[in-house]
Short mmCIF file of C-alpha atoms and ligand atoms in Angstrom, two decimals:
data_model
loop_
_atom_site.label_atom_id
_atom_site.label_comp_id
_atom_site.label_asym_id
_atom_site.label_seq_id
_atom_site.Cartn_x
_atom_site.Cartn_y
_atom_site.Cartn_z
CA MET A 100 -13.66 60.79 -7.03
CA GLU A 101 -15.77 58.52 -7.86
CA PRO A 102 -17.16 57.42 -11.21
CA PHE A 103 -20.19 58.67 -11.98
CA ALA A 104 -23.14 55.56 -11.44
CA ARG A 105 -25.23 54.54 -14.01
CA ASP A 106 -27.97 53.36 -11.58
CA ALA A 107 -27.54 56.60 -9.42
CA LEU A 108 -28.87 58.64 -12.50
CA PRO A 109 -32.38 59.29 -11.90
CA GLY A 110 -33.47 61.30 -8.27
CA ARG A 111 -31.74 64.29 -7.35
CA VAL A 112 -28.54 65.34 -6.46
CA VAL A 113 -27.43 67.36 -3.59
CA LEU A 114 -25.52 70.55 -4.17
CA GLY A 115 -23.99 73.04 -1.20
CA ALA A 116 -25.36 72.28 1.87
CA GLY A 117 -28.73 70.52 1.42
CA ALA A 118 -30.96 73.54 1.92
CA ALA A 119 -33.95 72.31 -0.75
CA GLU A 120 -33.60 75.97 -2.76
CA ASP A 121 -29.75 73.64 -3.85
CA THR A 122 -30.77 71.40 -4.97
CA VAL A 123 -31.32 70.38 -8.37
CA PRO A 124 -32.24 67.75 -11.03
CA ALA A 125 -29.80 64.77 -10.92
CA GLY A 126 -30.28 63.95 -14.59
CA ALA A 127 -30.09 68.10 -15.58
CA ALA A 128 -26.52 68.09 -12.79
CA GLN A 129 -24.51 65.66 -14.58
CA ALA A 130 -25.28 66.45 -18.41
CA ALA A 131 -24.36 70.09 -17.12
CA ARG A 132 -20.77 68.78 -15.58
CA GLU A 133 -20.63 66.14 -19.00
CA GLU A 134 -21.63 69.09 -21.40
CA ALA A 135 -18.86 71.95 -19.12
CA VAL A 136 -15.89 69.30 -20.81
CA THR A 137 -16.75 68.72 -24.06
CA ALA A 138 -17.40 72.93 -24.40
CA GLU A 139 -13.64 73.54 -23.30
CA VAL A 140 -12.03 71.05 -25.47
CA LEU A 141 -14.09 71.65 -28.41
CA ALA A 142 -12.66 75.64 -27.51
CA SER A 143 -9.61 74.67 -27.37
CA PHE A 144 -9.54 74.10 -30.88
CA GLY A 145 -10.42 77.51 -31.60
CA GLY A 146 -7.21 78.56 -32.12
CA ALA A 147 -6.26 76.36 -35.88
CA ASP A 148 -5.48 78.24 -38.84
CA ALA A 149 -6.59 75.44 -41.25
CA PRO A 150 -10.15 75.73 -41.10
CA ARG A 151 -10.72 72.09 -42.20
CA TYR A 152 -8.83 70.58 -39.39
CA ARG A 153 -10.58 72.56 -37.02
CA GLU A 154 -14.03 71.16 -38.50
CA ILE A 155 -12.72 67.64 -38.45
CA MET A 156 -11.41 67.93 -34.23
CA GLU A 157 -14.10 70.11 -33.10
CA SER A 158 -16.51 66.67 -35.28
CA LEU A 159 -14.18 63.64 -33.46
CA VAL A 160 -14.94 65.68 -30.05
CA ARG A 161 -18.15 65.85 -30.58
CA HIS A 162 -18.90 62.64 -31.37
CA LEU A 163 -16.40 60.73 -29.38
CA HIS A 164 -17.84 62.67 -26.42
CA ALA A 165 -20.96 61.85 -26.98
CA PHE A 166 -19.91 57.71 -27.59
CA ALA A 167 -18.76 58.39 -23.97
CA ARG A 168 -22.12 59.73 -22.62
CA GLU A 169 -24.77 57.45 -24.78
CA VAL A 170 -22.21 53.93 -23.79
CA ARG A 171 -22.00 55.56 -20.01
CA LEU A 172 -17.78 54.68 -20.57
CA THR A 173 -16.94 52.84 -17.82
CA GLU A 174 -13.04 53.81 -16.70
CA THR A 175 -12.53 50.25 -17.14
CA GLU A 176 -14.24 50.21 -20.49
CA TRP A 177 -11.44 53.66 -21.21
CA GLN A 178 -8.97 51.28 -20.21
CA GLN A 179 -9.08 48.21 -22.20
CA GLY A 180 -10.17 50.66 -25.38
CA ILE A 181 -6.97 52.62 -24.20
CA ASP A 182 -5.19 48.79 -24.40
CA PHE A 183 -6.79 48.26 -27.00
CA LEU A 184 -4.77 50.57 -29.72
CA THR A 185 -1.93 50.16 -27.94
CA ARG A 186 -1.46 46.37 -29.67
CA ALA A 187 -2.59 47.57 -32.54
CA GLY A 188 0.42 50.05 -32.43
CA HIS A 189 2.64 47.89 -31.57
CA ILE A 190 1.22 45.37 -34.06
CA THR A 191 1.51 47.36 -36.51
CA ASP A 192 5.14 47.88 -38.72
CA ASP A 193 6.14 48.69 -42.89
CA ARG A 194 4.48 45.17 -43.36
CA ARG A 195 1.92 44.79 -40.93
CA GLN A 196 -1.12 47.46 -40.60
CA GLU A 197 -3.13 46.60 -37.59
CA PHE A 198 -4.77 50.21 -38.35
CA ILE A 199 -6.32 49.73 -41.87
CA LEU A 200 -7.07 46.26 -40.54
CA LEU A 201 -9.24 48.80 -37.85
CA SER A 202 -10.77 50.20 -40.68
CA ASP A 203 -11.56 48.05 -42.84
CA VAL A 204 -13.83 45.28 -39.78
CA LEU A 205 -14.98 48.79 -38.25
CA GLY A 206 -16.84 49.73 -41.77
CA LEU A 207 -14.71 52.66 -41.98
CA SER A 208 -12.86 52.08 -44.74
CA MET A 209 -16.01 51.36 -46.74
CA LEU A 210 -17.79 54.95 -45.54
CA THR A 211 -15.36 56.33 -46.60
CA VAL A 212 -14.96 55.54 -49.80
CA ALA A 213 -18.41 55.90 -50.88
CA ILE A 214 -18.36 58.92 -50.02
CA ASN A 215 -15.63 59.62 -52.12
CA ALA A 216 -17.39 57.58 -54.33
CA PRO A 217 -17.56 59.56 -58.14
CA ALA A 218 -20.36 60.16 -59.53
CA SER A 219 -20.29 59.49 -63.24
CA ALA A 220 -23.02 56.33 -64.03
CA GLY A 221 -20.73 54.27 -66.17
CA ALA A 222 -17.30 54.37 -63.63
CA THR A 223 -15.90 51.08 -61.84
CA GLU A 224 -16.93 51.19 -58.31
CA ALA A 225 -14.29 51.61 -56.63
CA THR A 226 -13.58 49.26 -52.50
CA VAL A 227 -11.17 49.68 -49.52
CA VAL A 228 -7.83 49.46 -50.03
CA GLY A 229 -6.24 47.49 -47.79
CA PRO A 230 -3.88 46.21 -45.11
CA PHE A 231 -1.66 45.00 -48.15
CA PHE A 232 -0.78 47.70 -50.25
CA VAL A 233 3.03 48.74 -50.13
CA ALA A 234 5.15 51.28 -52.62
CA GLY A 235 7.75 49.75 -54.79
CA ALA A 236 6.14 47.07 -56.59
CA PRO A 237 7.70 45.48 -59.69
CA GLU A 238 7.39 47.24 -63.11
CA VAL A 239 6.01 43.75 -65.61
CA PRO A 240 6.22 44.39 -69.46
CA LEU A 241 2.70 44.36 -71.05
CA GLY A 242 1.68 41.07 -71.14
CA GLY A 243 3.99 39.63 -68.45
CA ASP A 244 3.45 38.37 -65.41
CA ILE A 245 3.68 39.80 -61.99
CA ALA A 246 3.93 36.13 -60.23
CA GLY A 247 7.49 36.64 -58.83
CA GLY A 248 7.59 32.72 -57.59
CA ALA A 249 4.16 32.61 -55.13
CA LYS A 250 1.70 29.56 -55.55
CA GLY A 251 -0.78 29.07 -57.50
CA ARG A 252 -2.52 28.12 -60.52
CA PRO A 253 -1.27 30.16 -63.49
CA CYS A 254 -4.18 33.26 -64.69
CA TYR A 255 -3.57 35.47 -67.39
CA VAL A 256 -6.04 38.58 -66.93
CA SER A 257 -7.01 41.40 -69.63
CA GLY A 258 -9.47 44.76 -70.72
CA ALA A 259 -8.95 47.52 -71.37
CA VAL A 260 -8.51 50.65 -70.08
CA ARG A 261 -12.17 53.96 -70.89
CA GLY A 262 -13.17 56.89 -69.64
CA THR A 263 -17.40 57.49 -68.82
CA GLY A 264 -17.09 57.92 -72.88
CA GLY A 265 -15.93 55.10 -74.10
CA GLU A 266 -13.13 56.79 -74.80
CA PRO A 267 -9.29 53.72 -74.35
CA VAL A 268 -6.65 55.47 -71.90
CA PRO A 269 -3.61 54.60 -73.01
CA GLY A 270 -0.53 55.25 -69.94
CA ALA A 271 -2.32 54.12 -67.45
CA ARG A 272 -0.03 53.47 -64.82
CA ILE A 273 -2.39 49.71 -63.30
CA GLU A 274 -0.76 48.32 -60.33
CA VAL A 275 -2.18 44.48 -58.84
CA TRP A 276 -1.90 43.18 -55.90
CA GLU A 277 -3.09 39.58 -54.50
CA SER A 278 -2.03 36.76 -52.23
CA ASP A 279 -0.48 33.00 -52.81
CA GLU A 280 -3.28 30.60 -53.34
CA ASP A 281 -2.40 29.77 -49.72
CA GLY A 282 -3.97 32.92 -49.24
CA PHE A 283 -0.19 35.09 -47.96
CA TYR A 284 -0.12 38.18 -49.38
CA ASP A 285 4.22 38.59 -49.98
CA VAL A 286 4.72 41.12 -47.03
CA GLN A 287 2.98 37.85 -44.38
CA TYR A 288 6.26 36.17 -44.98
CA PRO A 289 9.39 37.36 -43.41
CA ASP A 290 12.07 36.38 -45.60
CA GLY A 291 11.31 39.97 -47.27
CA ARG A 292 9.66 37.91 -51.35
CA ILE A 293 8.06 39.97 -53.40
CA GLY A 294 5.61 38.77 -55.08
CA GLY A 295 2.03 38.45 -56.80
CA ARG A 296 2.43 42.21 -56.76
CA GLY A 297 3.34 45.00 -60.18
CA TRP A 298 2.55 47.32 -62.40
CA LEU A 299 2.45 48.00 -66.19
CA ARG A 300 0.58 50.69 -68.17
CA SER A 301 -1.94 50.58 -70.55
CA ALA A 302 -1.52 49.92 -74.30
CA PRO A 303 -2.03 52.98 -77.03
CA ASP A 304 -5.24 51.05 -77.85
CA GLY A 305 -6.01 51.03 -73.83
CA GLY A 306 -5.66 47.24 -73.87
CA TYR A 307 -3.78 46.12 -71.40
CA ARG A 308 -2.66 42.24 -70.08
CA PHE A 309 -0.47 40.45 -67.76
CA TRP A 310 0.29 37.03 -66.26
CA SER A 311 -0.49 36.73 -62.31
CA VAL A 312 -1.29 33.51 -60.34
CA ARG A 313 -6.18 32.86 -59.19
CA PRO A 314 -6.41 34.59 -56.08
CA ALA A 315 -8.18 32.70 -53.05
CA PRO A 316 -10.01 33.65 -50.07
CA TYR A 317 -7.89 34.22 -47.42
CA PRO A 318 -8.31 35.46 -43.57
CA ILE A 319 -7.20 38.87 -42.69
CA PRO A 320 -4.28 38.58 -39.55
CA ASP A 321 -5.88 37.25 -36.63
CA ASP A 322 -3.18 36.90 -34.30
CA GLY A 323 -3.50 40.90 -32.47
CA PRO A 324 -6.21 42.87 -31.11
CA VAL A 325 -8.18 43.19 -34.59
CA GLY A 326 -8.41 39.37 -34.77
CA ASP A 327 -10.20 39.82 -30.82
CA LEU A 328 -12.47 42.47 -31.82
CA LEU A 329 -13.75 39.79 -34.32
CA THR A 330 -13.46 37.39 -32.03
CA ALA A 331 -16.01 38.46 -29.12
CA ALA A 332 -18.18 39.67 -31.91
CA GLY A 333 -18.93 36.42 -33.09
CA ARG A 334 -17.94 37.37 -36.34
CA GLY A 335 -15.00 35.55 -38.88
CA PRO A 336 -12.04 36.74 -40.70
CA MET A 337 -12.60 35.29 -44.64
CA ARG A 338 -11.96 37.33 -47.00
CA PRO A 339 -13.58 35.59 -50.81
CA ALA A 340 -10.44 35.15 -53.01
CA HIS A 341 -10.07 38.72 -54.95
CA LEU A 342 -7.58 41.20 -57.34
CA HIS A 343 -6.65 44.29 -56.60
CA PHE A 344 -6.35 46.63 -58.89
CA LYS A 345 -5.13 50.35 -58.69
CA VAL A 346 -5.73 52.43 -62.02
CA ASP A 347 -4.07 55.79 -62.26
CA ALA A 348 -4.02 58.28 -65.35
CA PRO A 349 -3.74 61.92 -65.65
CA GLY A 350 -6.76 63.87 -65.83
CA TYR A 351 -9.68 61.13 -64.42
CA ARG A 352 -10.15 59.87 -60.91
CA THR A 353 -7.71 57.39 -59.34
CA LEU A 354 -9.68 54.37 -59.47
CA ILE A 355 -8.52 51.44 -56.26
CA THR A 356 -10.92 47.92 -56.17
CA HIS A 357 -10.80 44.45 -56.67
CA ILE A 358 -12.22 42.06 -59.44
CA PHE A 359 -14.14 39.30 -56.34
CA VAL A 360 -13.71 35.32 -58.09
CA ALA A 361 -17.56 34.51 -58.91
CA GLY A 362 -18.35 31.64 -56.30
CA ASP A 363 -16.99 32.54 -53.60
CA PRO A 364 -18.11 30.66 -50.31
CA TYR A 365 -18.06 34.49 -48.21
CA LEU A 366 -19.36 36.40 -51.29
CA ASP A 367 -21.42 37.78 -48.57
CA ARG A 368 -20.06 37.48 -45.19
CA ASP A 369 -16.75 39.81 -46.32
CA ALA A 370 -14.80 40.68 -43.09
CA VAL A 371 -14.09 43.93 -43.81
CA PHE A 372 -17.08 45.07 -46.23
CA GLY A 373 -16.38 45.60 -49.74
CA VAL A 374 -17.90 43.42 -52.08
CA LYS A 375 -20.27 45.25 -54.93
CA GLU A 376 -21.50 43.28 -56.97
CA SER A 377 -20.82 44.88 -60.43
CA LEU A 378 -16.80 43.85 -59.06
CA ILE A 379 -18.26 40.14 -58.90
CA THR A 380 -15.92 37.97 -62.46
CA ASP A 381 -16.00 35.32 -63.81
CA PHE A 382 -13.10 33.11 -63.39
CA ALA A 383 -12.37 31.00 -66.58
CA GLU A 384 -10.57 27.82 -65.60
CA HIS A 385 -9.14 26.07 -68.73
CA PRO A 386 -7.13 22.49 -69.42
CA PRO A 387 -2.99 22.41 -69.90
CA GLY A 388 -2.10 24.44 -73.29
CA ARG A 389 -1.50 27.36 -74.69
CA GLY A 390 -2.89 30.34 -73.37
CA PRO A 391 -3.86 33.80 -75.19
CA ASP A 392 -0.56 34.94 -75.47
CA GLY A 393 0.52 31.49 -77.28
CA ARG A 394 2.37 30.66 -73.85
CA LEU A 395 2.49 26.97 -72.74
CA SER A 396 1.34 25.99 -68.99
CA ASP A 397 1.53 22.14 -68.49
CA GLU A 398 -0.99 22.98 -66.04
CA PRO A 399 -4.64 24.24 -65.68
CA TRP A 400 -5.08 27.66 -66.37
CA THR A 401 -7.12 30.30 -65.80
CA SER A 402 -8.26 33.40 -67.66
CA VAL A 403 -10.10 36.25 -65.92
CA THR A 404 -11.53 39.36 -68.44
CA PHE A 405 -12.03 42.51 -66.28
CA ASP A 406 -12.36 46.64 -67.93
CA ILE A 407 -12.22 49.14 -66.50
CA VAL A 408 -13.95 52.25 -67.08
CA LEU A 409 -12.35 55.75 -65.03
CA ALA A 410 -13.90 58.90 -63.99
CA ARG A 411 -12.97 61.55 -65.65
CA LEU A 412 -11.82 65.18 -62.99
CA PRO A 413 -13.46 67.52 -63.19
CA HIS A 414 -11.94 70.21 -65.75
CA VAL A 415 -9.88 73.34 -64.16
CA PRO A 416 -9.49 75.74 -66.57
CA GLN A 417 -5.92 77.74 -65.46
CA ALA A 418 -5.35 81.14 -66.26
CA PRO A 419 -3.76 82.80 -68.66
CA GLY A 420 -0.22 82.92 -68.61
CA ILE A 421 0.54 79.74 -66.58
FE1 FE2 B 711 -6.19 41.62 -50.19
#
């Protein structure tokens, strides 16, 4: 059967032998045919046990079908979409995550962050996790160095972790990851190195400090299907320089965010829409000499202060005896 042509939509289609009473408006007949497909698929999820699963899948089907109807998706375009996702799957492994990249460049990641952002006024704003977080980063002591051999200008990062009520948060688990000065994360190198990532705990007064390297702007991996998408859109792959944070503490909402380097030329055209004004931070440059902790640097170094404010989780009273 030939696909229904967009140009054929106006006018009338003839059902049956062509008698005048058997004709219906073409648009109405076509719409009914399409709605029947959607209704049948929606009904197929009616037996799902989990209400949330059913809600998500039914909504996904409704919106996906509405999208196909709106653009009058051709079979060639459907195949191109399948090919795109197939390529994304083939290029993804435990060190390359093309699907997170796709979510990022489509703004779905930032929309999900916005939907789930805590309502607590004063909490540090969240942003995308990105495709380069990997579990198993090494622990470093307070004041330690997470660079692990990553190339770049030494950078002293310090601040305090507090709740929105101003209370210090001791023992918070602070995980950080970043690119080296060439714009590459450790997982982008084929030699299995671990560098530019690590975690530490905040001190009893909520303070934290560590050495790292000054972050650099970098292009998201654009040698795969997501890169082709950006090229077709006339968009660039660059992200402004940033340092990723993931902060966990009991009783508080987990915070995933970055700090961005003030003055970076890509702040207004981040490929993944992750920049928020409140996260743009001044990085100070220093000549060779001693850092705040007495460490001697024979090359210029950088420092930044970033105070982290966590939103409290809602208090859930426990039943007596539990
Ligand atoms: Fe990043």
